[in-house]
Coordinates of N, CA and C in Angstrom, one line a residue:
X1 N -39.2 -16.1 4.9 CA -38.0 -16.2 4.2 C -36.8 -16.3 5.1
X2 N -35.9 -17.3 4.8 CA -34.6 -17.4 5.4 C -33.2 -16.2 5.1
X3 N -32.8 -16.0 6.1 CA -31.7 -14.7 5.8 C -30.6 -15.9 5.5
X4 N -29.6 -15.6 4.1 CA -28.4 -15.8 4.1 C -27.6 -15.4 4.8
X5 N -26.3 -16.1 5.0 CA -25.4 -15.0 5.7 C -24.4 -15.4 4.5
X6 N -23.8 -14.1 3.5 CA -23.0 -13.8 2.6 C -21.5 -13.1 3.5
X7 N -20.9 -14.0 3.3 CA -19.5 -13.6 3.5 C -18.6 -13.6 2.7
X8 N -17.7 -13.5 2.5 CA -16.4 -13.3 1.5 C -15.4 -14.4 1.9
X9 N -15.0 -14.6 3.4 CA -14.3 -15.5 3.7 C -14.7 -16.4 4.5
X10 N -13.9 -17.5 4.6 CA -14.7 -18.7 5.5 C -14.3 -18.1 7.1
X11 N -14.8 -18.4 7.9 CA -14.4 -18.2 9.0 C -14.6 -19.2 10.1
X12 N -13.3 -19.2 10.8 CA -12.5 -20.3 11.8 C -12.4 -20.3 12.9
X13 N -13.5 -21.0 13.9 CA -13.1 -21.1 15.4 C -11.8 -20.9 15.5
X14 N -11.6 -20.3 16.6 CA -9.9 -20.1 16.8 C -10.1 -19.3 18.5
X15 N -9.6 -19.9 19.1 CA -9.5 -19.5 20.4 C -7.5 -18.6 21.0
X16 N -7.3 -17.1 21.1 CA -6.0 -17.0 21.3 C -6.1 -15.4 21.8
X17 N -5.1 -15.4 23.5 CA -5.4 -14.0 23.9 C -4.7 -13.0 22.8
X18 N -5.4 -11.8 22.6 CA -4.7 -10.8 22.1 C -4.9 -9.5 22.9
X19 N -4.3 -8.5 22.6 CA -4.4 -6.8 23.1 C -4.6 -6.3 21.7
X20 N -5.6 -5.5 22.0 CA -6.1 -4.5 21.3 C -5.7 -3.3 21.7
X21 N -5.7 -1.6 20.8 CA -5.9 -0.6 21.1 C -6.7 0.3 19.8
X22 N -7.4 1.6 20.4 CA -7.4 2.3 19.5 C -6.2 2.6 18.4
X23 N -6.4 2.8 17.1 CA -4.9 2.8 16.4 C -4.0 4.4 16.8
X24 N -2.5 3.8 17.2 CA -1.8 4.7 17.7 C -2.1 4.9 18.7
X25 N -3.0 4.6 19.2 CA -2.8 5.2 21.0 C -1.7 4.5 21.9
X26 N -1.6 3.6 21.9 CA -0.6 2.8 22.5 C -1.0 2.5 23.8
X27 N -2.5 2.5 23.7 CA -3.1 2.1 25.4 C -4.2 0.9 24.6
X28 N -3.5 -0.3 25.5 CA -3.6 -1.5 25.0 C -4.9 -2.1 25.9
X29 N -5.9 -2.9 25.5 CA -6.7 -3.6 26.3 C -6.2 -5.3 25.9
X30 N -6.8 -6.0 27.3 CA -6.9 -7.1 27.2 C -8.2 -8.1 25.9
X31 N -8.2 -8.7 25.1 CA -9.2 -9.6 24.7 C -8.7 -10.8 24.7
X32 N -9.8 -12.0 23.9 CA -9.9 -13.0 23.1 C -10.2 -13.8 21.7
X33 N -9.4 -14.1 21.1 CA -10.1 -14.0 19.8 C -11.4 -15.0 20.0
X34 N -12.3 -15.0 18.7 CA -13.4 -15.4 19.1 C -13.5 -16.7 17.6
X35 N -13.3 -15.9 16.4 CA -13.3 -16.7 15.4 C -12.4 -15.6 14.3
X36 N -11.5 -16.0 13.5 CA -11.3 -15.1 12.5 C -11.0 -16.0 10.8
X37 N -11.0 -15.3 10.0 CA -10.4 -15.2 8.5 C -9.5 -14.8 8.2
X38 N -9.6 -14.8 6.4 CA -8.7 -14.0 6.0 C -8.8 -12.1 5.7
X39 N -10.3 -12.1 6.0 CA -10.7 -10.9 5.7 C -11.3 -9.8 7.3
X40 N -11.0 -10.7 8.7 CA -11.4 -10.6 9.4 C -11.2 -11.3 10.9
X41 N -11.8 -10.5 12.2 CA -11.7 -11.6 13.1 C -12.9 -11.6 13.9
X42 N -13.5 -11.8 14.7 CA -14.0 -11.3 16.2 C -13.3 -12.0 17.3
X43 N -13.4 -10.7 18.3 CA -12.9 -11.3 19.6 C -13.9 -10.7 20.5
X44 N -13.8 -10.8 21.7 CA -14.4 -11.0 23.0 C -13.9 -10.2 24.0
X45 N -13.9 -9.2 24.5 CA -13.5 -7.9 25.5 C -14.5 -7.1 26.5
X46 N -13.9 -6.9 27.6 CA -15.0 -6.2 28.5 C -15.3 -4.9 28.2
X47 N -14.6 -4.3 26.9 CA -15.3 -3.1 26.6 C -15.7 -2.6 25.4
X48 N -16.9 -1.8 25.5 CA -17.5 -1.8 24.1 C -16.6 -1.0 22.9
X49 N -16.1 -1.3 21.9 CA -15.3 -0.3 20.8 C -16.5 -0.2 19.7
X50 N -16.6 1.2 19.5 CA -17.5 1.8 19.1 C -17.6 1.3 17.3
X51 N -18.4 1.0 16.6 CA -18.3 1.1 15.3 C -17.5 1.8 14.5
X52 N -16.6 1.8 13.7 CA -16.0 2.4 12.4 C -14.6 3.0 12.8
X53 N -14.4 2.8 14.5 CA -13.1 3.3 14.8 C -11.9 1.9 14.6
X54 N -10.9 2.1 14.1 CA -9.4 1.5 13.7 C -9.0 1.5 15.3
X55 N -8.6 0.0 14.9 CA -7.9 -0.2 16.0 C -6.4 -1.7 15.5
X56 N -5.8 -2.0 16.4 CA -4.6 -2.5 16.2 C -5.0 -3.4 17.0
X57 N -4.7 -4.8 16.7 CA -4.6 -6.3 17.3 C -3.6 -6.9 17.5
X58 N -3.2 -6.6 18.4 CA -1.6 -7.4 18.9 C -1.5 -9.0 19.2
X59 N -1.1 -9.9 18.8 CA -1.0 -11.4 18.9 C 0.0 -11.2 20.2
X60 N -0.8 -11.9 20.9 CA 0.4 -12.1 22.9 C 1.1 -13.4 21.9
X61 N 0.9 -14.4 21.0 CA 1.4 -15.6 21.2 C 2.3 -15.9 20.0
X62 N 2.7 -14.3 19.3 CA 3.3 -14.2 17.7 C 4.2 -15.5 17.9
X63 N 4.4 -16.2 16.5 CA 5.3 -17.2 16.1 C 5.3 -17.0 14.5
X64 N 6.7 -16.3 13.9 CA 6.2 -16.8 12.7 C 5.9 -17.6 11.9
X65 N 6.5 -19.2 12.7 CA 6.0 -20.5 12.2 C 4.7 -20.6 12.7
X66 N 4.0 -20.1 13.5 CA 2.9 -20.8 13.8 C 1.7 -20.5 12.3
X67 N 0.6 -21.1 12.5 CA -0.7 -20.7 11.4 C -1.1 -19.5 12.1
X68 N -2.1 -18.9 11.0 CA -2.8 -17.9 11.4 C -3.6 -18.0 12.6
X69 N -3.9 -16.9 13.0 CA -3.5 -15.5 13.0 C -2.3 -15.3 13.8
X70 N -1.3 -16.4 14.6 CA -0.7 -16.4 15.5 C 0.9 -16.2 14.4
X71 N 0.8 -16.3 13.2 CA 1.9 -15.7 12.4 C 2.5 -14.7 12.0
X72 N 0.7 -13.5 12.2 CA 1.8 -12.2 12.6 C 2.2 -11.3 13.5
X73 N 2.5 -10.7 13.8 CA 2.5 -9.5 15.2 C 1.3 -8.9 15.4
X74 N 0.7 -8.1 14.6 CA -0.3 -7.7 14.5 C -1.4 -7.8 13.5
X75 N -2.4 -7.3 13.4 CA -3.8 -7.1 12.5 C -4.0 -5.4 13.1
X76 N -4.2 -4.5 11.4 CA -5.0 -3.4 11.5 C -6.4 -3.1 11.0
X77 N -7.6 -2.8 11.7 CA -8.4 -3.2 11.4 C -9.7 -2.4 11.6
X78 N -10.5 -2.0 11.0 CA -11.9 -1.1 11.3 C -13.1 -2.4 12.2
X79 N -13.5 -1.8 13.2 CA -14.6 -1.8 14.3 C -15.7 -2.3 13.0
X80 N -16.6 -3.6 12.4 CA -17.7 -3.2 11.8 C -18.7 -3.3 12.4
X81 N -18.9 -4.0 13.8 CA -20.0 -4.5 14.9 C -19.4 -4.7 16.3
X82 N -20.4 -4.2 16.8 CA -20.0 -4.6 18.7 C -21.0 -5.0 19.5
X83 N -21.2 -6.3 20.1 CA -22.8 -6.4 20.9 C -22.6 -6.8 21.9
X84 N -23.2 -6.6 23.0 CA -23.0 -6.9 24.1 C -23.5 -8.0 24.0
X85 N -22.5 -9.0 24.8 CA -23.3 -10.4 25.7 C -23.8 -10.6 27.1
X86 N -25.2 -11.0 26.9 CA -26.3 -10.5 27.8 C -26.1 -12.2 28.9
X87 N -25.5 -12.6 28.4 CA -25.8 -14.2 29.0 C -24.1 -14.2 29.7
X88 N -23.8 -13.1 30.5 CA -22.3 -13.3 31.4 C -22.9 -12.2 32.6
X89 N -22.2 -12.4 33.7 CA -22.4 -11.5 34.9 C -21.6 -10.4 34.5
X90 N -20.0 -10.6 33.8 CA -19.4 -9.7 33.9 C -19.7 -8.7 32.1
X91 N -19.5 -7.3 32.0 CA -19.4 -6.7 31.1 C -19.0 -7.7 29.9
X92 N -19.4 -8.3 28.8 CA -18.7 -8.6 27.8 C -18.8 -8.2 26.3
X93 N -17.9 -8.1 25.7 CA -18.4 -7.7 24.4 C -17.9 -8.5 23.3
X94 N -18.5 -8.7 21.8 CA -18.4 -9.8 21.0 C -17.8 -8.4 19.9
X95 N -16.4 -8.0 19.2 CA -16.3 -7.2 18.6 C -15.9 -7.6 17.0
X96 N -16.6 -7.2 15.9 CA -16.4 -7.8 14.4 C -15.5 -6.7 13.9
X97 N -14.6 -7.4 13.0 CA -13.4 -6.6 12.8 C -13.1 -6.7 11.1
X98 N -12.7 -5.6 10.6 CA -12.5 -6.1 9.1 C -10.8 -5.7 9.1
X99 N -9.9 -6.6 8.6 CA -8.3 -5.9 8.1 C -8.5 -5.1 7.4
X100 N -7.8 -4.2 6.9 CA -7.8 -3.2 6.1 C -6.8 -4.1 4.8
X101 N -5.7 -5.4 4.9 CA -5.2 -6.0 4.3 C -5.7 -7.0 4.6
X102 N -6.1 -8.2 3.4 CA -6.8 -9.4 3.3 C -5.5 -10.2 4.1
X103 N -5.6 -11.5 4.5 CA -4.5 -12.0 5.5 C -4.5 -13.8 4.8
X104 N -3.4 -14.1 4.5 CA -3.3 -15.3 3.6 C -3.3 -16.8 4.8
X105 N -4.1 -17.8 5.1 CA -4.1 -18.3 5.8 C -3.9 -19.7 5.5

C-alpha cells in the first residue's frame, strides 16, 4: 500500500536566508528556508531544534511588497519535525514548522 501525504496547504519551493531563535530568547541562529505555506515552512540549519519547542523566524529580506514569506518580519511557530541530513559533510538539519497563525499567500 502507498502512503498518502495529507496536508492542509500546498507547499512552495522557496529558497530565502532567515534567523531563527528559541521564542524570546533573543539568541538568533542562522538558516534557510527550504519550502513553505500558508500553514507552515521548513528550513535548513546546522542545528538540531528539538520537537514541540516555539521558536521565532525572522525574514533577513522583510519587504512588505514583496510575496510571501518575505512580506512579513517574522513567523511564530512550533518545531513539528527535525532530521538530520546524512548526505552533507557539515552538520545539517531539515526543520518542519507549524505557524501558530495560518499566513495568507
Amino acid at each position: 500500500m502507498v502512503a498518502v501525504e495529507q496536508r492542509t496547504y500546498k507547499r512552495y519551493i522557496y529558497r530565502a536566508p532567515v534567523t531563527y531563535e528559541y521564542f524570546r530568547t533573543n539568541d538568533y541562529f542562522g538558516a534557510v528556508i527550504h519550502n513553505h505555506s500558508m500553514g507552515g515552512m521548513c528550513f535548513e540549519t546546522h542545528y538540531a531544534v528539538p520537537k514541540g519547542v516555539e521558536v521565532f523566524i525572522k525574514i533577513t529580506n522583510f519587504s512588505p511588497e514583496a510575496s510571501a514569506p518575505e512580506c512579513r518580519k517574522g513567523y511564530h511557530a512550533e518545531v513539528r519535525w527535525c532530521q538530520e541530513r546524512k548526505d552533507l559533510e557539515q552538520p545539517t538539519f531539515r526543520v518542519g514548522v507549524n505557524f501558530f497563525e495560518p499566513v495568507l499567500l
